[in-house]
mmCIF file of C-alpha atoms in Angstrom:
data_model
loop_
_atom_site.group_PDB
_atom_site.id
_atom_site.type_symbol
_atom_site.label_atom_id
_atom_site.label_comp_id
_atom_site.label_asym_id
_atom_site.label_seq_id
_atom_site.Cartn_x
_atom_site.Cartn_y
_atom_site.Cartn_z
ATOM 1 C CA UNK N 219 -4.495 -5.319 32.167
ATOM 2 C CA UNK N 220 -3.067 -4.864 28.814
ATOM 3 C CA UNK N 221 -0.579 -6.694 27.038
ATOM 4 C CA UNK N 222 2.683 -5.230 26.746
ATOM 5 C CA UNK N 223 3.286 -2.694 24.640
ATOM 6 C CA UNK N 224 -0.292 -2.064 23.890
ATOM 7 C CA UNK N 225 -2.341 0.888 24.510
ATOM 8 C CA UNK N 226 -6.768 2.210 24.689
ATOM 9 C CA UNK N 227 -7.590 6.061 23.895
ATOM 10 C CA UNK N 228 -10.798 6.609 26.024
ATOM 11 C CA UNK N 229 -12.603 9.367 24.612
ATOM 12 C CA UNK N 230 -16.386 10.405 26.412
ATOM 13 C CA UNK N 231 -18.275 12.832 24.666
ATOM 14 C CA UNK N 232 -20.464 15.147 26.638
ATOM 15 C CA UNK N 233 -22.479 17.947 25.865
ATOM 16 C CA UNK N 234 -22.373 20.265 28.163
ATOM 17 C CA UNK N 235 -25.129 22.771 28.463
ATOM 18 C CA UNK N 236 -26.741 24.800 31.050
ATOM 19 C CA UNK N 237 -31.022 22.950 30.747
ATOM 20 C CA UNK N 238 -29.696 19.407 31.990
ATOM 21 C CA UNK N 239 -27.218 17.193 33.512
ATOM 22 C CA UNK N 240 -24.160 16.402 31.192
ATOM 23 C CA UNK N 241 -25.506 13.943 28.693
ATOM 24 C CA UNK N 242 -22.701 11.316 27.567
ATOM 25 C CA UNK N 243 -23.276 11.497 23.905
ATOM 26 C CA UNK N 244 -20.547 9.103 22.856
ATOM 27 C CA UNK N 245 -18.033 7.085 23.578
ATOM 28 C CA UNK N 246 -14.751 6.269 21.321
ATOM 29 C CA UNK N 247 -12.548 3.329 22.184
ATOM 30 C CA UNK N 248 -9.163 3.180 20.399
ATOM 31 C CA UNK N 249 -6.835 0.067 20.394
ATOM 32 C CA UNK N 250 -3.306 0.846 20.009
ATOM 33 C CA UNK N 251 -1.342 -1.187 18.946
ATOM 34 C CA UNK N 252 2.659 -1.122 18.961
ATOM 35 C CA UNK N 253 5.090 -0.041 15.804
ATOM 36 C CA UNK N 254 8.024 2.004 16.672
ATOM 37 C CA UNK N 255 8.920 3.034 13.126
ATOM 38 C CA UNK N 256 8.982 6.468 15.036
ATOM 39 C CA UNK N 257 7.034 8.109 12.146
ATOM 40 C CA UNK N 258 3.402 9.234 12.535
ATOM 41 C CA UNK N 259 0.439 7.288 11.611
ATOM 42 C CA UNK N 260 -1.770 8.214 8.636
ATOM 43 C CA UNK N 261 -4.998 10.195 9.743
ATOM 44 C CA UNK N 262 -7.239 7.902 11.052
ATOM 45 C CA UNK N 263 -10.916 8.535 11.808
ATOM 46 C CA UNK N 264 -12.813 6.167 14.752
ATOM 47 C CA UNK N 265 -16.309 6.094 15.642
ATOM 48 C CA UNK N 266 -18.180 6.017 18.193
ATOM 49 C CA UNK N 267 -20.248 3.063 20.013
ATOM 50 C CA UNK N 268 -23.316 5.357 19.509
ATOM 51 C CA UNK N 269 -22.486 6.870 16.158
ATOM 52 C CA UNK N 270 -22.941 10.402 16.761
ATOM 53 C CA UNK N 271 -19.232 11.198 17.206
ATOM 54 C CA UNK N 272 -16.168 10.507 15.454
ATOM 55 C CA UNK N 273 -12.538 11.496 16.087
ATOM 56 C CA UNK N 274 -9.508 11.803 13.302
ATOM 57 C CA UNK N 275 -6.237 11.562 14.444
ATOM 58 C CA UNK N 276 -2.683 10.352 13.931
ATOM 59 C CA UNK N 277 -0.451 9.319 16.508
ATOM 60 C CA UNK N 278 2.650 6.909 16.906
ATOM 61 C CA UNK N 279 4.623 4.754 18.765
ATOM 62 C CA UNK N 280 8.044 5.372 20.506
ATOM 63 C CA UNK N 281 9.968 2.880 22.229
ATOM 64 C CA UNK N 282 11.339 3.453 25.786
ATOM 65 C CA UNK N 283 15.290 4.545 25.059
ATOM 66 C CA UNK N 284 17.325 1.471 24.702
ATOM 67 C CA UNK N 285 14.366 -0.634 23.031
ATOM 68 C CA UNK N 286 13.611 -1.224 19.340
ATOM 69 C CA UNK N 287 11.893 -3.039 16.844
ATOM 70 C CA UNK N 288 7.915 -3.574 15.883
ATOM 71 C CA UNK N 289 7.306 -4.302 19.333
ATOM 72 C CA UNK N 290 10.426 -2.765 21.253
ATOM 73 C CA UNK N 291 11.843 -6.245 22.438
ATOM 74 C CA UNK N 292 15.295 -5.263 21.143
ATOM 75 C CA UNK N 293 17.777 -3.815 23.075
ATOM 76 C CA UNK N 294 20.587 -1.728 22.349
ATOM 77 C CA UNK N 295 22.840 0.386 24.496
ATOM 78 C CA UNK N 296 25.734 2.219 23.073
ATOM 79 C CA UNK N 297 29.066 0.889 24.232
ATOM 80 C CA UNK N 298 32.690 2.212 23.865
ATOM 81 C CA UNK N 299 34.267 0.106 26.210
ATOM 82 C CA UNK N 300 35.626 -3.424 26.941
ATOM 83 C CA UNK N 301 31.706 -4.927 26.290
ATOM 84 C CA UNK N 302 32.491 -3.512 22.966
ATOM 85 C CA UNK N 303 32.729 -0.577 20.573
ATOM 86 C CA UNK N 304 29.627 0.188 18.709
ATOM 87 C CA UNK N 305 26.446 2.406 18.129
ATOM 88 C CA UNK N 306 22.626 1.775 17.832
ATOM 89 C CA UNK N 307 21.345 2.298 14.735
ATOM 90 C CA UNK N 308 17.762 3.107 14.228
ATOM 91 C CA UNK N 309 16.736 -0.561 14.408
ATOM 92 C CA UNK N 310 18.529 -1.254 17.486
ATOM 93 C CA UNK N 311 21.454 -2.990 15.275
ATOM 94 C CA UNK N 312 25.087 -2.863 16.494
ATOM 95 C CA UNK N 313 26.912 -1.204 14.380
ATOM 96 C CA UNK N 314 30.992 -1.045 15.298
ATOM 97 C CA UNK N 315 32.609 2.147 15.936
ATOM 98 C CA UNK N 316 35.210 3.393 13.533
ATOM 99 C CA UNK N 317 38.488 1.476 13.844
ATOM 100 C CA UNK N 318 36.563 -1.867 15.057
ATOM 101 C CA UNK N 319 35.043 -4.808 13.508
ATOM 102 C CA UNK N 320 32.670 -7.439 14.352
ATOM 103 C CA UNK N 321 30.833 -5.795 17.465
#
């Protein structure tokens, strides 16, 4: 069991070919771990336990809707009622609908 909000990529590398059984010729093991600045990683290249395979790739990190912050623990739900009058921004900070103050 993982710790919330973090993630593995499993990646087995086979070769596949028609003289043998499928040979596992690597293995890559990627922690993830959480930022939900919601913008894409830079290219990042893992290797494998073996070190005949490697893997570039970017990825990133959304929040479920609602949740914010490095490790989406905030959360925001836009209101327009008598719990208040304000929007989420980006961040997950309250920010008071036009005509209203201190959300």
């Amino acid at each position: 069991t993982l710790p919330q909000g973090q993630a593995y990529l499993l990646v087995i590398v086979f070769d596949v070919d028609s003289n043998s059984l499928d040979d596992t010729v690597d293995v890559i093991v990627v922690h993830i771990l959480p930022s939900s600045l919601r913008r894409w990683s830079h290219v990042e290249t893992f290797s494998g336990t073996f070190g005949f395979g490697s893997l570039s790739a970017r990825y990133r990190v959304d929040c479920d809707k609602h949740f914010f912050g490095e490790d989406c623990s905030v959360l925001c739900v836009d209101t327009d009622s008598a719990d208040g009058h304000y929007e989420c921004d980006r961040y997950g900070n309250q920010e008071c609908l036009p005509g209203y103050q201190n959300a």
